[in-house]
Short mmCIF file of C-alpha atoms and ligand atoms in Angstrom, two decimals:
data_model
loop_
_atom_site.label_atom_id
_atom_site.label_comp_id
_atom_site.label_asym_id
_atom_site.label_seq_id
_atom_site.Cartn_x
_atom_site.Cartn_y
_atom_site.Cartn_z
CA MET S 671 0.00 0.00 0.00
CA VAL S 672 2.86 2.35 0.83
CA ASN S 673 6.63 2.32 1.09
CA LEU S 674 7.43 2.81 4.73
CA THR S 675 10.62 4.69 5.51
CA GLN S 676 13.60 2.63 6.57
CA ARG S 677 13.47 4.07 10.08
CA LEU S 678 9.81 3.10 10.44
CA THR S 679 10.41 -0.41 9.08
CA GLU S 680 13.19 -0.84 11.63
CA PHE S 681 11.07 0.63 14.42
CA LEU S 682 8.08 -1.63 13.69
CA SER S 683 10.26 -4.73 13.41
CA ALA S 684 10.31 -4.76 17.24
CA LYS S 685 6.62 -5.80 17.02
CA SER S 686 6.10 -5.50 20.78
CA PHE S 687 7.06 -2.46 22.80
CA GLY S 688 7.74 -1.72 26.45
CA HIS S 689 7.77 1.72 28.03
CA PHE S 690 10.33 4.44 27.40
CA ILE S 691 11.78 5.30 30.80
CA ASN S 692 14.99 7.08 31.70
CA GLY S 693 16.13 7.34 28.09
CA ALA S 694 15.66 3.65 27.15
CA TYR S 695 13.02 0.99 26.61
CA THR S 696 12.01 -1.17 29.58
CA SER S 697 10.29 -4.51 29.19
CA GLY S 698 7.43 -3.53 31.49
CA ASN S 699 6.31 -5.23 34.70
CA SER S 700 3.02 -6.53 33.36
CA GLU S 701 2.39 -9.57 31.18
CA GLU S 702 -0.60 -7.84 29.64
CA THR S 703 -0.32 -6.14 26.28
CA ILE S 704 -2.54 -4.02 24.04
CA ASP S 705 -2.74 -4.52 20.28
CA VAL S 706 -2.38 -1.44 18.11
CA VAL S 707 -4.68 -1.78 15.12
CA ASN S 708 -4.56 -0.08 11.71
CA PRO S 709 -8.07 1.39 11.33
CA ALA S 710 -7.90 1.17 7.52
CA THR S 711 -7.15 -2.56 7.35
CA GLU S 712 -8.16 -3.78 10.83
CA GLU S 713 -4.77 -5.51 11.02
CA THR S 714 -2.58 -5.44 14.11
CA ILE S 715 0.54 -3.32 13.65
CA ALA S 716 2.28 -4.08 16.93
CA SER S 717 1.54 -4.48 20.60
CA VAL S 718 2.47 -2.37 23.59
CA SER S 719 2.78 -3.17 27.24
CA LEU S 720 -0.13 -2.35 29.54
CA GLY S 721 1.58 -0.19 32.13
CA SER S 722 1.08 -1.34 35.72
CA SER S 723 1.35 0.86 38.79
CA ASP S 724 4.96 -0.39 39.14
CA ASP S 725 5.78 0.82 35.62
CA VAL S 726 4.17 4.17 36.35
CA ASP S 727 6.10 4.39 39.60
CA GLN S 728 9.37 3.68 37.77
CA ALA S 729 8.59 6.40 35.21
CA VAL S 730 7.66 8.97 37.86
CA ARG S 731 10.81 8.16 39.86
CA SER S 732 12.90 8.60 36.74
CA ALA S 733 11.25 11.97 36.06
CA LYS S 734 11.73 12.96 39.70
CA THR S 735 15.43 12.10 39.61
CA ALA S 736 15.84 14.09 36.40
CA PHE S 737 14.13 17.01 38.17
CA ASP S 738 16.45 16.83 41.17
CA TYR S 739 17.93 20.23 42.02
CA ASN S 740 21.44 19.08 41.14
CA SER S 741 20.51 17.15 38.01
CA PRO S 742 22.02 18.10 34.63
CA TRP S 743 18.55 19.22 33.50
CA ARG S 744 18.03 21.59 36.42
CA LYS S 745 21.54 22.98 36.13
CA MET S 746 21.11 23.78 32.45
CA THR S 747 20.82 27.46 31.56
CA PRO S 748 17.53 28.55 29.95
CA ASP S 749 19.46 29.19 26.75
CA ASP S 750 20.82 25.63 26.68
CA ARG S 751 17.36 24.26 27.42
CA GLY S 752 16.08 26.28 24.48
CA LYS S 753 18.81 24.87 22.23
CA LEU S 754 17.72 21.35 23.16
CA LEU S 755 14.11 22.12 22.29
CA PHE S 756 15.22 23.59 18.95
CA ALA S 757 17.30 20.44 18.34
CA PHE S 758 14.26 18.29 19.10
CA ALA S 759 12.16 20.34 16.67
CA ASP S 760 14.82 19.74 14.01
CA LYS S 761 14.76 16.00 14.76
CA ILE S 762 11.00 15.96 14.36
CA GLU S 763 11.34 17.70 10.97
CA GLU S 764 14.15 15.35 9.94
CA HIS S 765 11.89 12.37 10.62
CA LYS S 766 8.71 14.02 9.42
CA GLU S 767 7.75 11.30 6.96
CA THR S 768 8.48 8.48 9.41
CA LEU S 769 6.40 10.08 12.15
CA ALA S 770 3.58 10.98 9.73
CA GLN S 771 3.44 7.43 8.37
CA LEU S 772 3.33 6.03 11.88
CA VAL S 773 0.50 8.37 12.91
CA THR S 774 -1.45 7.39 9.78
CA LEU S 775 -0.88 3.69 10.45
CA GLU S 776 -2.13 3.78 14.04
CA ASN S 777 -4.75 6.54 13.79
CA GLY S 778 -5.99 6.13 10.20
CA LYS S 779 -5.85 9.85 9.43
CA LEU S 780 -4.81 11.24 6.06
CA ILE S 781 -1.04 11.34 5.64
CA LYS S 782 -1.22 14.94 4.45
CA ASP S 783 -2.91 15.90 7.74
CA ALA S 784 -0.44 13.82 9.74
CA ARG S 785 2.41 15.67 8.02
CA SER S 786 0.99 19.14 8.52
CA SER S 787 -1.03 19.00 11.74
CA ASP S 788 0.67 16.33 13.78
CA VAL S 789 4.31 16.42 12.77
CA GLY S 790 4.55 19.95 11.37
CA GLY S 791 2.43 21.20 14.28
CA ALA S 792 4.64 19.44 16.84
CA ALA S 793 7.84 20.89 15.36
CA LYS S 794 6.30 24.38 15.31
CA THR S 795 5.21 24.07 18.92
CA PHE S 796 8.67 22.97 20.07
CA ARG S 797 10.29 25.88 18.20
CA TYR S 798 7.82 28.32 19.70
CA TYR S 799 8.45 27.11 23.25
CA ALA S 800 12.21 26.87 22.68
CA GLY S 801 12.03 30.66 22.45
CA TRP S 802 10.14 30.87 25.75
CA THR S 803 12.87 29.23 27.87
CA THR S 804 14.70 32.57 28.04
CA LYS S 805 11.62 34.71 28.63
CA ILE S 806 10.09 33.35 31.80
CA GLU S 807 9.97 36.19 34.29
CA GLY S 808 8.82 37.27 37.71
CA GLU S 809 8.17 40.82 38.96
CA THR S 810 9.65 43.24 41.45
CA LEU S 811 6.98 44.54 43.80
CA ASP S 812 6.72 47.59 46.05
CA ILE S 813 5.35 46.32 49.35
CA SER S 814 4.27 48.34 52.39
CA GLN S 815 5.90 46.43 55.25
CA ALA S 816 7.58 48.86 57.67
CA GLN S 817 11.13 47.77 58.63
CA LYS S 818 12.99 48.98 61.69
CA GLY S 819 16.29 50.81 61.64
CA GLY S 820 15.96 52.26 58.17
CA LYS S 821 15.95 48.86 56.57
CA GLN S 822 14.15 48.34 53.31
CA ASN S 823 12.34 45.63 51.39
CA PHE S 824 13.32 44.12 48.11
CA ALA S 825 10.31 41.99 47.16
CA PHE S 826 10.04 39.99 44.01
CA THR S 827 8.45 36.90 42.53
CA ARG S 828 10.19 34.17 40.64
CA ARG S 829 8.63 31.51 38.47
CA GLU S 830 9.94 28.02 39.13
CA PRO S 831 9.23 24.80 37.25
CA ILE S 832 6.38 23.01 38.96
CA GLY S 833 7.98 19.54 39.00
CA VAL S 834 7.03 16.22 37.45
CA VAL S 835 4.21 16.61 34.95
CA ALA S 836 1.81 13.79 34.06
CA ALA S 837 0.60 14.41 30.52
CA ILE S 838 -2.38 12.36 29.38
CA VAL S 839 -3.31 12.73 25.73
CA PRO S 840 -6.00 11.45 23.35
CA TRP S 841 -5.61 9.73 19.98
CA ASN S 842 -7.00 12.35 17.59
CA PHE S 843 -3.80 14.40 17.17
CA PRO S 844 -1.38 12.19 19.07
CA LEU S 845 1.76 14.20 18.44
CA SER S 846 0.55 17.76 18.23
CA ILE S 847 -1.49 17.52 21.44
CA ALA S 848 1.44 15.79 23.17
CA SER S 849 3.68 18.66 22.05
CA TRP S 850 1.21 21.26 23.42
CA LYS S 851 1.99 19.77 26.84
CA VAL S 852 5.54 18.44 26.59
CA ALA S 853 7.08 21.50 24.89
CA PRO S 854 5.90 24.13 27.42
CA ALA S 855 6.53 21.78 30.36
CA LEU S 856 10.15 21.28 29.23
CA ALA S 857 10.53 24.97 28.40
CA ALA S 858 9.57 25.76 31.99
CA GLY S 859 12.17 23.25 33.24
CA CYS S 860 9.81 20.45 34.29
CA THR S 861 10.18 16.75 33.55
CA VAL S 862 7.36 14.69 32.03
CA VAL S 863 5.67 11.30 32.08
CA LEU S 864 3.52 11.05 28.96
CA LYS S 865 0.64 8.56 28.72
CA PRO S 866 -0.61 8.33 25.13
CA SER S 867 -3.96 6.83 24.25
CA GLU S 868 -3.95 3.06 23.91
CA GLU S 869 -5.08 3.58 20.27
CA THR S 870 -1.98 5.61 19.32
CA PRO S 871 0.95 4.74 21.60
CA LEU S 872 3.59 4.01 18.95
CA SER S 873 4.13 7.56 17.73
CA ALA S 874 4.64 8.70 21.34
CA LEU S 875 7.35 6.06 21.83
CA LEU S 876 9.18 7.09 18.65
CA PHE S 877 8.77 10.72 19.70
CA ALA S 878 10.57 9.99 22.99
CA GLU S 879 13.31 8.07 21.14
CA LEU S 880 13.89 11.12 18.93
CA ALA S 881 13.94 13.45 21.94
CA THR S 882 16.72 11.35 23.42
CA GLU S 883 18.61 11.40 20.10
CA ALA S 884 18.26 15.19 20.13
CA GLY S 885 20.12 15.24 23.45
CA LEU S 886 17.36 15.40 26.08
CA PRO S 887 18.85 13.97 29.30
CA PRO S 888 17.50 10.59 30.47
CA GLY S 889 14.34 10.82 32.54
CA VAL S 890 13.27 14.24 31.27
CA LEU S 891 10.65 12.72 28.94
CA ASN S 892 9.26 9.28 29.77
CA VAL S 893 6.43 7.43 28.05
CA VAL S 894 4.26 4.83 29.75
CA THR S 895 1.83 2.97 27.49
CA GLY S 896 -1.40 1.38 28.60
CA ASP S 897 -5.08 2.03 29.03
CA GLY S 898 -6.84 4.76 30.93
CA SER S 899 -8.35 2.82 33.78
CA THR S 900 -5.09 1.08 34.81
CA THR S 901 -2.12 3.09 33.58
CA GLY S 902 -3.74 6.51 33.33
CA ALA S 903 -5.35 6.16 36.75
CA ALA S 904 -2.04 5.04 38.34
CA LEU S 905 -0.30 8.06 36.85
CA THR S 906 -2.86 10.69 37.83
CA SER S 907 -3.00 9.40 41.41
CA HIS S 908 0.79 9.11 41.86
CA LYS S 909 1.99 11.27 44.72
CA GLY S 910 5.23 12.15 42.92
CA VAL S 911 3.33 14.06 40.24
CA SER S 912 3.10 17.83 40.72
CA LYS S 913 0.81 18.66 37.81
CA VAL S 914 -1.63 16.68 35.69
CA THR S 915 -2.34 18.00 32.24
CA PHE S 916 -5.10 16.19 30.41
CA THR S 917 -6.78 16.38 27.04
CA GLY S 918 -9.72 14.12 26.40
CA SER S 919 -13.39 13.66 27.07
CA THR S 920 -15.30 15.61 29.70
CA ARG S 921 -16.27 12.31 31.33
CA THR S 922 -12.64 11.29 31.90
CA GLY S 923 -11.65 14.86 32.76
CA LYS S 924 -14.04 14.86 35.73
CA ILE S 925 -12.51 11.62 37.06
CA ILE S 926 -8.99 12.98 36.65
CA GLY S 927 -9.88 16.30 38.28
CA LYS S 928 -11.22 14.49 41.37
CA THR S 929 -8.18 12.20 41.56
CA ALA S 930 -5.76 15.10 41.24
CA MET S 931 -7.60 16.97 44.00
CA ASP S 932 -7.12 14.02 46.39
CA ASN S 933 -3.37 14.74 46.22
CA VAL S 934 -3.90 18.51 45.83
CA THR S 935 -2.10 18.24 42.51
CA GLY S 936 -2.47 21.04 39.98
CA VAL S 937 -4.60 20.16 36.99
CA SER S 938 -5.33 21.51 33.51
CA LEU S 939 -8.23 19.99 31.61
CA GLU S 940 -8.80 20.41 27.87
CA LEU S 941 -12.08 18.64 27.33
CA GLY S 942 -14.78 18.02 24.79
CA GLY S 943 -16.62 20.45 22.58
CA LYS S 944 -19.85 20.86 20.65
CA SER S 945 -18.83 23.96 18.83
CA PRO S 946 -21.32 26.06 16.85
CA ALA S 947 -20.69 27.53 13.40
CA ILE S 948 -23.06 30.47 12.88
CA VAL S 949 -23.76 31.63 9.33
CA PHE S 950 -25.59 34.95 8.95
CA ASP S 951 -27.51 35.86 5.81
CA ASP S 952 -25.02 38.69 5.15
CA ALA S 953 -21.98 36.39 5.08
CA LEU S 954 -19.16 37.86 3.03
CA ASP S 955 -18.84 34.93 0.69
CA PHE S 956 -21.30 32.02 0.89
CA ASP S 957 -18.99 29.65 -0.99
CA ALA S 958 -16.24 30.33 1.53
CA ALA S 959 -18.74 29.90 4.38
CA ALA S 960 -19.95 26.52 3.02
CA LYS S 961 -16.35 25.36 2.48
CA GLY S 962 -15.40 26.60 5.95
CA VAL S 963 -18.35 24.84 7.60
CA ALA S 964 -17.49 21.59 5.77
CA ALA S 965 -13.79 21.85 6.65
CA GLY S 966 -14.75 22.71 10.24
CA ILE S 967 -16.58 19.41 10.71
CA PHE S 968 -15.02 16.92 8.29
CA ARG S 969 -11.31 17.58 8.86
CA ASN S 970 -9.69 14.60 10.59
CA GLN S 971 -12.98 12.69 10.13
CA GLY S 972 -14.63 15.08 12.57
CA GLN S 973 -12.39 13.84 15.37
CA VAL S 974 -11.36 17.35 16.35
CA CYS S 975 -12.12 18.93 19.72
CA VAL S 976 -12.94 22.30 18.11
CA ALA S 977 -14.96 20.76 15.25
CA GLY S 978 -17.91 22.92 14.24
CA SER S 979 -20.36 20.08 14.72
CA ARG S 980 -23.58 22.11 14.87
CA VAL S 981 -24.21 24.76 12.26
CA TYR S 982 -26.77 27.50 12.79
CA ILE S 983 -27.80 29.10 9.50
CA GLN S 984 -30.03 32.16 9.20
CA LYS S 985 -33.41 31.18 7.75
CA LYS S 986 -33.19 33.17 4.49
CA VAL S 987 -30.06 31.31 3.38
CA PHE S 988 -30.60 28.02 5.25
CA ASP S 989 -31.41 25.85 2.20
CA LYS S 990 -28.74 27.40 -0.01
CA VAL S 991 -25.88 27.06 2.48
CA LEU S 992 -26.90 23.57 3.54
CA THR S 993 -27.19 22.40 -0.08
CA ASP S 994 -23.69 23.73 -0.75
CA VAL S 995 -22.26 21.98 2.33
CA SER S 996 -24.03 18.74 1.31
CA HIS S 997 -22.55 18.93 -2.19
CA ILE S 998 -19.07 19.30 -0.72
CA ALA S 999 -19.69 16.30 1.56
CA GLN S 1000 -21.01 14.12 -1.25
CA LYS S 1001 -17.95 14.82 -3.39
CA MET S 1002 -15.45 13.87 -0.69
CA LYS S 1003 -13.25 10.93 -1.58
CA ILE S 1004 -13.22 8.34 1.18
CA SER S 1005 -10.09 6.23 1.18
CA HIS S 1006 -7.20 4.99 3.32
CA GLY S 1007 -4.92 7.60 4.82
CA PHE S 1008 -2.00 6.90 2.50
CA ASP S 1009 -4.10 7.84 -0.54
CA GLU S 1010 -2.80 11.36 -1.21
CA SER S 1011 -6.02 12.29 -3.02
CA ALA S 1012 -8.35 11.18 -0.19
CA ASP S 1013 -10.53 13.69 1.65
CA LEU S 1014 -11.72 11.44 4.46
CA GLY S 1015 -10.02 8.43 6.08
CA PRO S 1016 -11.31 5.85 8.57
CA LEU S 1017 -12.27 6.65 12.15
CA VAL S 1018 -9.81 5.59 14.81
CA SER S 1019 -11.37 2.33 16.03
CA LYS S 1020 -14.26 -0.07 15.74
CA GLY S 1021 -15.58 0.99 19.15
CA HIS S 1022 -15.46 4.65 18.23
CA LEU S 1023 -17.17 4.01 14.87
CA GLU S 1024 -19.95 2.15 16.68
CA GLY S 1025 -20.37 5.07 19.06
CA VAL S 1026 -20.67 7.55 16.19
CA CYS S 1027 -23.14 5.28 14.37
CA SER S 1028 -25.29 5.07 17.49
CA TYR S 1029 -25.57 8.89 17.41
CA ILE S 1030 -26.72 8.66 13.77
CA ARG S 1031 -29.45 6.23 14.86
CA SER S 1032 -30.42 8.53 17.72
CA GLY S 1033 -30.69 11.44 15.26
CA LEU S 1034 -33.07 9.42 13.10
CA ASP S 1035 -35.04 8.18 16.13
CA GLU S 1036 -35.49 11.72 17.45
CA GLY S 1037 -36.79 12.96 14.09
CA ALA S 1038 -33.81 14.80 12.59
CA ARG S 1039 -33.74 14.74 8.77
CA LEU S 1040 -30.78 12.89 7.22
CA LEU S 1041 -29.60 14.94 4.24
CA SER S 1042 -26.41 13.17 3.35
CA GLY S 1043 -24.26 10.15 4.28
CA GLY S 1044 -24.92 8.02 7.34
CA GLU S 1045 -23.55 4.77 5.86
CA GLN S 1046 -20.37 2.76 6.23
CA PRO S 1047 -19.08 2.65 2.64
CA PHE S 1048 -16.75 -0.38 2.81
CA ASP S 1049 -16.80 -3.83 4.41
CA LYS S 1050 -13.34 -3.44 5.87
CA GLY S 1051 -11.93 -0.54 7.84
CA TYR S 1052 -13.71 1.87 10.17
CA TYR S 1053 -15.02 4.21 7.48
CA LEU S 1054 -18.12 6.38 7.61
CA GLN S 1055 -19.61 8.70 5.01
CA PRO S 1056 -19.65 12.41 5.88
CA THR S 1057 -23.09 12.80 7.39
CA ILE S 1058 -25.39 15.81 7.56
CA PHE S 1059 -28.62 16.18 9.50
CA SER S 1060 -31.09 19.00 9.61
CA ALA S 1061 -32.98 19.55 12.89
CA THR S 1062 -35.32 22.12 14.36
CA ASP S 1063 -35.11 21.17 18.03
CA ASN S 1064 -31.95 22.44 19.72
CA LYS S 1065 -32.47 19.95 22.55
CA GLN S 1066 -32.03 16.86 20.40
CA THR S 1067 -29.22 14.55 21.47
CA ILE S 1068 -27.23 15.04 18.26
CA VAL S 1069 -27.38 18.82 18.72
CA GLN S 1070 -26.31 18.66 22.36
CA GLU S 1071 -23.76 15.84 22.69
CA GLU S 1072 -20.27 15.60 21.28
CA ILE S 1073 -20.22 12.92 18.55
CA PHE S 1074 -16.54 13.30 17.61
CA GLY S 1075 -17.08 12.01 14.09
CA PRO S 1076 -17.96 13.34 10.61
CA VAL S 1077 -21.52 14.23 11.59
CA LEU S 1078 -22.92 17.74 11.18
CA VAL S 1079 -26.32 18.90 12.38
CA ALA S 1080 -27.85 22.08 10.95
CA VAL S 1081 -30.45 24.19 12.75
CA PRO S 1082 -32.06 27.39 11.37
CA PHE S 1083 -32.14 30.68 13.32
CA THR S 1084 -34.06 33.93 12.89
CA ASN S 1085 -31.85 36.75 14.21
CA LEU S 1086 -28.72 37.47 16.27
CA GLU S 1087 -30.44 36.93 19.64
CA ASP S 1088 -31.87 33.60 18.48
CA ALA S 1089 -28.45 32.50 17.17
CA LEU S 1090 -26.76 33.44 20.45
CA GLN S 1091 -29.39 31.73 22.58
CA LYS S 1092 -29.08 28.51 20.56
CA ALA S 1093 -25.28 28.58 20.37
CA ASN S 1094 -24.91 29.16 24.12
CA ASP S 1095 -27.54 26.54 24.99
CA SER S 1096 -24.91 23.87 25.64
CA THR S 1097 -22.97 22.45 28.56
CA MET S 1098 -19.81 22.83 26.44
CA GLY S 1099 -17.97 25.97 25.41
CA LEU S 1100 -14.79 25.20 23.55
CA ALA S 1101 -14.98 27.07 20.24
CA ALA S 1102 -17.31 28.88 17.84
CA THR S 1103 -17.17 30.34 14.35
CA VAL S 1104 -19.18 33.25 13.00
CA TRP S 1105 -19.71 34.02 9.33
CA THR S 1106 -20.77 37.61 8.59
CA LYS S 1107 -19.40 40.72 6.87
CA ASP S 1108 -20.89 43.03 9.51
CA ILE S 1109 -18.11 43.86 12.01
CA SER S 1110 -20.58 45.12 14.64
CA LYS S 1111 -22.53 41.88 14.47
CA ALA S 1112 -19.31 39.88 14.55
CA MET S 1113 -18.07 41.75 17.63
CA SER S 1114 -21.41 41.39 19.37
CA MET S 1115 -21.16 37.62 18.85
CA VAL S 1116 -17.48 37.54 19.91
CA ASN S 1117 -18.36 39.33 23.16
CA ARG S 1118 -21.36 37.20 24.05
CA LEU S 1119 -20.51 33.68 22.85
CA GLN S 1120 -19.62 31.37 25.74
CA ALA S 1121 -16.60 29.80 24.08
CA GLY S 1122 -12.87 29.79 24.73
CA VAL S 1123 -12.01 30.37 21.06
CA VAL S 1124 -13.99 32.37 18.48
CA TYR S 1125 -13.05 32.66 14.82
CA VAL S 1126 -14.80 35.03 12.43
CA ASN S 1127 -14.99 34.06 8.73
CA SER S 1128 -12.71 31.04 9.12
CA PRO S 1129 -12.81 27.58 10.63
CA VAL S 1130 -10.88 27.35 13.91
CA ARG S 1131 -7.17 26.62 13.53
CA SER S 1132 -4.50 26.30 16.15
CA ASP S 1133 -1.41 28.45 16.49
CA PRO S 1134 1.30 28.05 19.11
CA ASN S 1135 0.86 31.69 20.19
CA LEU S 1136 -2.95 31.53 20.51
CA PRO S 1137 -4.24 30.03 23.77
CA LEU S 1138 -6.75 27.20 23.49
CA GLY S 1139 -9.20 26.00 26.10
CA GLY S 1140 -12.80 25.97 27.08
CA TYR S 1141 -15.63 27.59 28.97
CA LYS S 1142 -18.06 25.46 31.00
CA HIS S 1143 -17.60 21.67 30.70
CA SER S 1144 -14.97 22.13 27.99
CA GLY S 1145 -12.22 22.52 30.51
CA ILE S 1146 -10.12 24.32 33.05
CA GLY S 1147 -7.03 26.29 32.03
CA ARG S 1148 -5.53 27.16 28.66
CA GLU S 1149 -2.83 25.59 26.53
CA LEU S 1150 -0.43 27.29 24.11
CA GLY S 1151 0.83 30.85 24.18
CA LYS S 1152 2.44 32.47 27.22
CA THR S 1153 -0.35 31.07 29.44
CA GLY S 1154 0.63 27.62 28.20
CA VAL S 1155 4.18 27.82 29.58
CA TYR S 1156 3.23 29.59 32.80
CA ALA S 1157 0.86 26.70 33.49
CA TYR S 1158 3.95 24.60 34.24
CA THR S 1159 5.48 27.08 36.68
CA THR S 1160 4.73 27.90 40.27
CA LEU S 1161 5.22 31.32 41.81
CA LYS S 1162 7.57 32.00 44.71
CA SER S 1163 7.30 35.33 46.53
CA VAL S 1164 10.53 36.60 48.09
CA ASN S 1165 11.32 39.58 50.30
CA ILE S 1166 14.91 40.51 51.11
CA VAL S 1167 15.19 42.93 54.00
CA TYR S 1168 18.37 44.92 53.65
P1 NDP T 2199 -10.71 9.91 26.61
O1 NDP T 2199 -11.14 10.83 27.67
O2 NDP T 2199 -11.38 8.60 26.49
O3 NDP T 2199 -9.15 9.58 26.76
C1 NDP T 2199 -8.16 10.57 26.78
C2 NDP T 2199 -6.93 10.01 27.47
O4 NDP T 2199 -7.22 9.74 28.84
C3 NDP T 2199 -6.44 8.69 26.88
O5 NDP T 2199 -5.03 8.61 26.96
C4 NDP T 2199 -7.08 7.68 27.82
O6 NDP T 2199 -6.43 6.45 27.80
C5 NDP T 2199 -6.92 8.38 29.15
N1 NDP T 2199 -7.82 7.93 30.20
C6 NDP T 2199 -9.04 7.34 30.10
N2 NDP T 2199 -9.55 7.09 31.34
C7 NDP T 2199 -8.63 7.53 32.24
C8 NDP T 2199 -8.57 7.56 33.68
N3 NDP T 2199 -9.56 7.08 34.44
N4 NDP T 2199 -7.48 8.09 34.26
C9 NDP T 2199 -6.46 8.59 33.53
N5 NDP T 2199 -6.46 8.58 32.16
C10 NDP T 2199 -7.53 8.07 31.52
O7 NDP T 2199 -10.79 10.72 25.26
P2 NDP T 2199 -10.48 10.23 23.79
O8 NDP T 2199 -9.12 9.62 23.71
O9 NDP T 2199 -11.63 9.43 23.33
O10 NDP T 2199 -10.39 11.63 23.01
C11 NDP T 2199 -11.48 12.28 22.54
C12 NDP T 2199 -11.91 13.40 23.47
O11 NDP T 2199 -10.86 14.34 23.63
C13 NDP T 2199 -13.05 14.21 22.90
O12 NDP T 2199 -14.02 14.43 23.89
C14 NDP T 2199 -12.42 15.51 22.49
O13 NDP T 2199 -13.29 16.60 22.44
C15 NDP T 2199 -11.36 15.68 23.49
N6 NDP T 2199 -10.32 16.57 22.99
C16 NDP T 2199 -10.22 17.83 23.53
C17 NDP T 2199 -9.28 18.74 23.06
C18 NDP T 2199 -9.14 20.11 23.67
O14 NDP T 2199 -8.12 20.78 23.43
N7 NDP T 2199 -10.08 20.59 24.46
C19 NDP T 2199 -8.39 18.40 21.95
C20 NDP T 2199 -8.59 17.06 21.45
C21 NDP T 2199 -9.53 16.19 21.99
P3 NDP T 2199 -6.94 5.27 26.82
O15 NDP T 2199 -7.33 5.89 25.52
O16 NDP T 2199 -5.76 4.42 26.69
O17 NDP T 2199 -8.10 4.63 27.52
#
């Protein structure tokens, strides 16, 4: 089907993988393994060890040793730390095709997306945060404490690395989301234990190998593979962890938040979304709006946290815009991820496909109108046609719940207030897009939408300098940008009386 790079062929020849701890592979303490399956062929690519609490403990200890005050990592100047992050970014670029092929094999996504979003995105994020190592700063503060004998205060704050970071990531963008956590954590001077999703653990292991080749000291980045309930739970409850950073579903985020609180561990949660796209009848360019709405939901098979999965279209242009979006969907080429001309690949797993299909059935049961798609086009592989529903009731399950697949539901609205009421009528609040040429209307929406990210006249895209995170059940905290690196620091207040 595709010529794998030599590095990837060599990597996969191991067939079964342990954890990556202290700069090398370990065999793992558990007999249990997890198969990694290619979603396009349903064939097993390799297996990974199911990390036990002993494995997690070993990884956290390794990260703790690497974080020791006298360790080479802690003694490194910010400039040298930055150079290492730049070197890692270069390594990622050097092995771009290998990493992209591996992501496509284990996740199913289109290779062009793996190249640009996952691998290109990861390299960009590491470069961005490499620059931050030398810019972390505290403040000097005038305080009002009276000192005897003419003495004075010199008060200041300093930002220190928080410690060992547990990074738990999902499968939809395995490398770019990992880099949103690992890069700022390392830039701040922390050490990391990364737990990838059991669906996509291989790219994380190769990622850690490359980090070591780039010169990262042993123990600074460790990877423990396994499932959420065993390995993930052991990691988030480990007392040696100073900060848990999690991206995934709201359901799991609530469990992790409670566990972290038991140890009074800091926590950042990037959770699910049900993001509205709102198309006004004065949109600048209806073709661009239709293309943007389609790209907003169908990119990465709809498995995108900020996917615009419910579209609100003003009544006058409802039929026109929806017809245009449906035409785009019907023309999409569904094929395996290595097909460079494909528009839509398979979903990540059988279980996930079944979950998405059950939402399609619920849409039909609750009376939504199926306009396009809804079928599995092939016998083999976890494929699903791009699917579009039209609904009038904002309370329907498919309008309210995150489906995380290529399923769009369209609802008409009358005016700005109606659009806002419908868009904000959700427990989630991750992102929103607005399509209008009226700047006053756009700003009114920007100010009143309950969403962590709002794009006007474009689908949502990520940028290392633009914070990402959610309102309401979509999360706590922000990733990326300056906020993203400060999330891995803790503040010390100092007063020198002289
Ligand atoms: P899950 O919540 O199922 O899993 C996310 C990660 O958490 C996986 O590594 C998983 O391991 C692990 N995990 C599961 N249970 C536990 C537990 N009890 N303790 C510790 N770790 C656990 O999400 P998905 O992987 O299905 O990802 C999709 C979700 O992620 C969607 O809801 C999506 O919106 C959200 N997301 C949010 C983003 C944001 O920035 N806000 C960005 C991207 C996705 P395993 O898979 O091995 O079980």
